[in-house]
Each structure stands twice: as structure tokens, then as C-alpha cells.
Short mmCIF file of C-alpha atoms and ligand atoms in Angstrom, two decimals:
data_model
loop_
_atom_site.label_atom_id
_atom_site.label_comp_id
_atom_site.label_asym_id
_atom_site.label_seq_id
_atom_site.Cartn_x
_atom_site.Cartn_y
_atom_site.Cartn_z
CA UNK F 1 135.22 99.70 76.56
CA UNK F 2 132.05 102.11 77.36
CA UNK F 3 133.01 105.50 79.21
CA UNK F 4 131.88 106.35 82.63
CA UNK F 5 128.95 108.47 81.17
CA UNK F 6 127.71 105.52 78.85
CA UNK F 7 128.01 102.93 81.55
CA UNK F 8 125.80 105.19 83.88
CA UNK F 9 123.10 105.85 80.87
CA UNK F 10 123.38 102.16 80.77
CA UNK F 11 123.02 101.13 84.15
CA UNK F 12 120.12 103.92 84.53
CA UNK F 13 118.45 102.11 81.38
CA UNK F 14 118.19 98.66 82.82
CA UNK F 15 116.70 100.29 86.17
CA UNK F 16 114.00 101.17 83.99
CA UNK F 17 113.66 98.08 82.16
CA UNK F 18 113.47 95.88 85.21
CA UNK F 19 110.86 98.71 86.69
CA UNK F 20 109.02 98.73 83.49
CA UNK F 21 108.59 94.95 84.04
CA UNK F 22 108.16 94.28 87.87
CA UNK F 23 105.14 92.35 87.36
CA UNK F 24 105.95 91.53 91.43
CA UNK F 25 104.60 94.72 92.45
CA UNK F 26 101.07 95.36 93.87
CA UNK F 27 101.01 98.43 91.78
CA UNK F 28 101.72 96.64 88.67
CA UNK F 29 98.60 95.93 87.40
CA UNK F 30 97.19 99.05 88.53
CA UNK F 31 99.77 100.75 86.27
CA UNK F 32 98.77 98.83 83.10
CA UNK F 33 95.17 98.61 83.66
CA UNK F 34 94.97 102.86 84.04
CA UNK F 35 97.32 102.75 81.05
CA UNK F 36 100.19 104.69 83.04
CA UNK F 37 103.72 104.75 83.61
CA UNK F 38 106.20 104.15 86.13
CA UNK F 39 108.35 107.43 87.34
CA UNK F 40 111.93 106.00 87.24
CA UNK F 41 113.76 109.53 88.19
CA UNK F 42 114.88 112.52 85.61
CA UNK F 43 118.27 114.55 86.03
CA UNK F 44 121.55 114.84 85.35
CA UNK F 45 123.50 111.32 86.00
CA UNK F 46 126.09 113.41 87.38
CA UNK F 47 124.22 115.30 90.08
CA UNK F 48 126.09 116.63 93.18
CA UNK F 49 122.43 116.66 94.52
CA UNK F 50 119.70 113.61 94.56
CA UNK F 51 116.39 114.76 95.37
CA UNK F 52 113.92 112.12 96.63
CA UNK F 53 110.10 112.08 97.23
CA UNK F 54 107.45 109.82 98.27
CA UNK F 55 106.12 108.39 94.98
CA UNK F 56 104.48 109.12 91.83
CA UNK F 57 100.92 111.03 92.21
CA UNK F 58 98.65 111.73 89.40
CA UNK F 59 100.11 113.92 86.81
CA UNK F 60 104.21 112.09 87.45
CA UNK F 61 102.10 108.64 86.77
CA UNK F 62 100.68 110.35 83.23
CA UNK F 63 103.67 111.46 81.66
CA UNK F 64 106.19 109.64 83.36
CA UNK F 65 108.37 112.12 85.35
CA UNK F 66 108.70 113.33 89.02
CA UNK F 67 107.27 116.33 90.47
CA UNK F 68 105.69 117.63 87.15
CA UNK F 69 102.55 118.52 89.27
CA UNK F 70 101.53 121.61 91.76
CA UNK F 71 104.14 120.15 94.34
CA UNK F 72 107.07 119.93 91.50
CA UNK F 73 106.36 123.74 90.55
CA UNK F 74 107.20 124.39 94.48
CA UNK F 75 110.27 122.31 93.85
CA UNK F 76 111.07 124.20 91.12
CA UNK F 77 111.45 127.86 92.82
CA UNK F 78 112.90 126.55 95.82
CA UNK F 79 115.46 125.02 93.35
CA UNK F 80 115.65 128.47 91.11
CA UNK F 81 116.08 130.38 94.85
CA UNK F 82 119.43 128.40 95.18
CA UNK F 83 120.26 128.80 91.72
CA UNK F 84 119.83 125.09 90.52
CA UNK F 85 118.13 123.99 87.58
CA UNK F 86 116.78 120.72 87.41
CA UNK F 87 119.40 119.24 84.88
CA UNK F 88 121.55 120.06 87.44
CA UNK F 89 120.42 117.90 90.31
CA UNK F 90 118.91 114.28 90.07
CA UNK F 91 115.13 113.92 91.35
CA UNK F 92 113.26 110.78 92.13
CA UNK F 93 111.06 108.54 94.40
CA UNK F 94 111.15 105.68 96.74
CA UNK F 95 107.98 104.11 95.15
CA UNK F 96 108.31 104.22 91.55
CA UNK F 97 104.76 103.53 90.30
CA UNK F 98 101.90 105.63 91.64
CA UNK F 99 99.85 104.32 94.93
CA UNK F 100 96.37 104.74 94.35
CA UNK F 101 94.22 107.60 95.45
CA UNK F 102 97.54 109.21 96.61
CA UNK F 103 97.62 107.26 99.64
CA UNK F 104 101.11 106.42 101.34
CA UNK F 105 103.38 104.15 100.20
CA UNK F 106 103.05 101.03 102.66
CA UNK F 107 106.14 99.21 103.68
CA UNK F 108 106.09 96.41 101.58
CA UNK F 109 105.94 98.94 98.68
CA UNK F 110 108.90 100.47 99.90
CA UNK F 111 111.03 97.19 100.62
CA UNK F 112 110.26 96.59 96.91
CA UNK F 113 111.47 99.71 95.27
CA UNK F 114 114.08 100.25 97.32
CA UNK F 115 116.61 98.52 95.52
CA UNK F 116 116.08 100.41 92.49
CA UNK F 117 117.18 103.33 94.68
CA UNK F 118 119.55 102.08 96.18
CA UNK F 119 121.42 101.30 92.35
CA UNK F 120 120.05 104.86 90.99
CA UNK F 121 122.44 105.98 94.49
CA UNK F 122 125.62 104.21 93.89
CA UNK F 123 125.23 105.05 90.18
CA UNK F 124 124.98 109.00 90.46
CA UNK F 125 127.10 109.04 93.43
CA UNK F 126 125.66 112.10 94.69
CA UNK F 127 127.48 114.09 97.29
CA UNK F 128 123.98 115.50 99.49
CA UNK F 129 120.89 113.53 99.21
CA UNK F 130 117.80 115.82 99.92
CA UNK F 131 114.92 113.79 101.82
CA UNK F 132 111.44 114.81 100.39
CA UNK F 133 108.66 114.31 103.52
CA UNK F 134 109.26 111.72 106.22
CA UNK F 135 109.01 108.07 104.14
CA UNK F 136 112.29 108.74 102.21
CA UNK F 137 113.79 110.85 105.29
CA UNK F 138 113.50 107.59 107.44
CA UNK F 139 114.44 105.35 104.75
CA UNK F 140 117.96 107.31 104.23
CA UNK F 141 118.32 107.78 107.70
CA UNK F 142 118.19 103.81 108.46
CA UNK F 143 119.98 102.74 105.00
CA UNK F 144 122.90 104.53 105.86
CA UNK F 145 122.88 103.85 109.54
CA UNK F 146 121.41 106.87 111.04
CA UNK F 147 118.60 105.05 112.98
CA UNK F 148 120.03 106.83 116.28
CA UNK F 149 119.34 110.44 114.97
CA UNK F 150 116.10 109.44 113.67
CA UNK F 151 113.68 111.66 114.93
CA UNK F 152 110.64 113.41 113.10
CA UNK F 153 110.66 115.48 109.97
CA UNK F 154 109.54 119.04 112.37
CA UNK F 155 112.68 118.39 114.45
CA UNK F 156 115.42 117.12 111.82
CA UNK F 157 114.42 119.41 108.63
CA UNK F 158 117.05 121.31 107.60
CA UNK F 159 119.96 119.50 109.13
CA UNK F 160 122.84 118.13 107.73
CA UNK F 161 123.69 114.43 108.91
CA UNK F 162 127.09 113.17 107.40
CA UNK F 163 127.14 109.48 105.95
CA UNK F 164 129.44 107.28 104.55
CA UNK F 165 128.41 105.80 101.05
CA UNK F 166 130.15 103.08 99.36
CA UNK F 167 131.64 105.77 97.04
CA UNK F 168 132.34 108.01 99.60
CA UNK F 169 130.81 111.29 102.21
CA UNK F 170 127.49 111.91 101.49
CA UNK F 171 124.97 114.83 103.63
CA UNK F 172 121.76 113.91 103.78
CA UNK F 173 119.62 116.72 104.44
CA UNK F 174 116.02 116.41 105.12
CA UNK F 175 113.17 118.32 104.25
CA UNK F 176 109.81 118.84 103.98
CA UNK F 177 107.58 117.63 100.93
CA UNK F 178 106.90 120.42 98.78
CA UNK F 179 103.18 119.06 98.89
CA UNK F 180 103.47 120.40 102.16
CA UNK F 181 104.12 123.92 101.09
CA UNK F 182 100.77 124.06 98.70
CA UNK F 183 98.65 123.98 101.77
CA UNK F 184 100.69 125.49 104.50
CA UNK F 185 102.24 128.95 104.40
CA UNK F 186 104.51 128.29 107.23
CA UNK F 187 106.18 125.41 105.96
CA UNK F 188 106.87 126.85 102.49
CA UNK F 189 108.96 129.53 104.54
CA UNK F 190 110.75 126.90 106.60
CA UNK F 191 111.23 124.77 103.06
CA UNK F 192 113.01 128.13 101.77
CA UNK F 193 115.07 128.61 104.87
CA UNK F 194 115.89 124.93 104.87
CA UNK F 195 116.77 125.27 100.74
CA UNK F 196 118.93 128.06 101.91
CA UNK F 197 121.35 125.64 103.76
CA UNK F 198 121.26 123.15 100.71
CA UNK F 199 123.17 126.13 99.42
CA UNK F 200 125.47 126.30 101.71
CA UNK F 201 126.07 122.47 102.11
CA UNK F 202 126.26 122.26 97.88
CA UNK F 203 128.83 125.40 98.12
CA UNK F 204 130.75 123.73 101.10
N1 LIG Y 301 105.15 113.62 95.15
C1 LIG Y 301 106.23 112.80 95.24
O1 LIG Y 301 106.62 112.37 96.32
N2 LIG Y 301 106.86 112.50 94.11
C2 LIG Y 301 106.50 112.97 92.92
O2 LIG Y 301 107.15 112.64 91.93
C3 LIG Y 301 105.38 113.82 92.87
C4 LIG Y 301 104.72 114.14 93.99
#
């Protein structure tokens, strides 16, 4: 019988097979015809802490992994100010293949990837889920029934909202996108002050 870390590997795998071959999506042919690749998620499959941003841009759809651009180096430091690495968390997307131009997601992109989100969830089992800008932040929110405290990113960042998950409590904290932060002074101080209590919650 496979072990519990196999079984995860495993289960991760087929996520990406089935996402390497969604030939449903609108982005699909996009994806083949500019020769790049889907951005499944990267981290440990153990992570206490799921990370989870908008979708793919540019440089994630060239090589393949999340927040490798300018707004994953902001990720990084915040993540280095609370002492994580990233093996130690798990980061991904809603959207798994890259909208073009770097518009937004639109909602039937979302109601298709979701599922593969919802799996990556109940495979890692993380214990806080950390919202990256408002699409993922009101996904969460709704998926695990926290429509009533739904209210916009500039009055919710930062705060922890207690869940129940199949496999147990989860927080779900949201935040600002670090995209945010490359433009906007302020908000990369509020991102650091809001990392600040991921510390806390993690250390809780
Ligand atoms: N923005 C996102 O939301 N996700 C990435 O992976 C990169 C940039």
C-alpha cells in the first residue's frame, strides 16, 4: 500500500495531468499556441500554509511556476520577514493557465479551475489559507461558507476568519496581492503588517 506522502505526490500528479490536458478551457489553446505551460502550484505537500493568487502572468506561464516574477520576489521577503521559506508553505492559483494580456480571470475561468483547487486543498490539508488579491479572497470566503463576512479586500485584509474544512479548522486570512505592493508603497507596509499576523496565526 502507498504511504501518505506517495499518495499525495500521486494525487498532486494527476492534478497536473488532467490540467495539462483540459482541452475544455478557453485558455487552452492559447497555452499551446504561445508554446507555454500551465502553473499547477509548487511547495511542500505538507504545508501548514497554502498561499493562493489570481493566476499565472507572464514569466509563471514561461517556466511553469507561481510567483517567479516581480510580484513573487515581494512574496518572497514578506515570506523571509516571517521566517518561511517557500518549501515550507504551498503556493498556487485559482486560474491555472495564464489569461491573456494579464487581464482578470473571468468567472467562467474560475468555475473551471476551481476544482483543481479545491483537490490541491483537501490534499495538503493546510491549516491557514492566505488569500492573494480579492478573486481568490472571495472565492475562499464563499467555498467555505463565509459569504456573510464577505466584504472588500481594504476592509477584511489581515483578518483571521475560522472555517471548517472537511479535514478539519482552517484560518483563512486575506491579503493583498503582492502585485499590489510593486506599485504602491502603502500597501507593501500594510502587506508586512498583515504578514506579521500570519505569524502569529502559524505560531498559534
Ligand atoms: N500573480 C498571481 O496571481 N499568480 C502568480 O503566480 C503570479 C502573479
Amino acid at each position: 500500500m502507498m504511504n501518505d506522502k506517495d499518495k499525495r505526490k500521486e494525487l498532486l500528479r494527476e492534478i497536473k495531468d488532467e490540467v495539462i490536458n483540459l482541452k475544455e478551457s478557453p485558455l487552452y489553446e492559447e497555452r499551446t499556441k504561445n508554446k507555454v505551460f500551465p502553473v499547477i502550484g509548487e511547495g511542500s505537500h505538507y504545508a501548514k500554509v497554502m498561499f493562493i493568487g489570481e493566476a499565472p502572468g507572464k514569466n509563471e506561464a514561461a517556466t511553469g511556476r507561481p510567483f517567479c516574477g516581480a510580484a513573487g520576489k515581494v512574496l518572497d521577503d514578506l515570506l523571509s520577514s516571517v521566517s518561511l521559506a517557500r518549501s515550507d508553505v504551498y503556493v498556487t492559483n485559482i486560474v491555472k493557465d495564464r489569461p491573456s494580456l494579464n487581464r482578470d480571470p473571468s468567472p467562467g475561468e474560475i468555475e473551471m479551475y476551481a476544482p483543481f483547487l479545491d483537490r490541491q486543498i483537501v490534499i495538503i490539508k493546510p491549516k491557514v489559507i492566505a488569500t492573494l488579491g480579492r478573486f481568490s479572497m472571495e472565492y475562499i470566503m464563499k467555498k467555505f461558507g463565509l459569504s456573510s463576512q464577505l466584504k472588500p479586500i481594504s476592509q477584511i485584509h489581515g483578518h483571521v476568519f475560522k472555517a471548517e474544512a472537511d479535514y478539519g479548522m482552517v484560518k483563512i486570512l486575506p491579503l493583498y496581492h503582492p502585485a499590489v505592493a510593486l506599485y504602491n508603497n502603502s500597501e507593501l507596509e500594510t502587506l508586512k503588517k498583515d504578514f506579521k499576523s500570519l505569524g502569529d496565526t502559524i505560531s498559534q
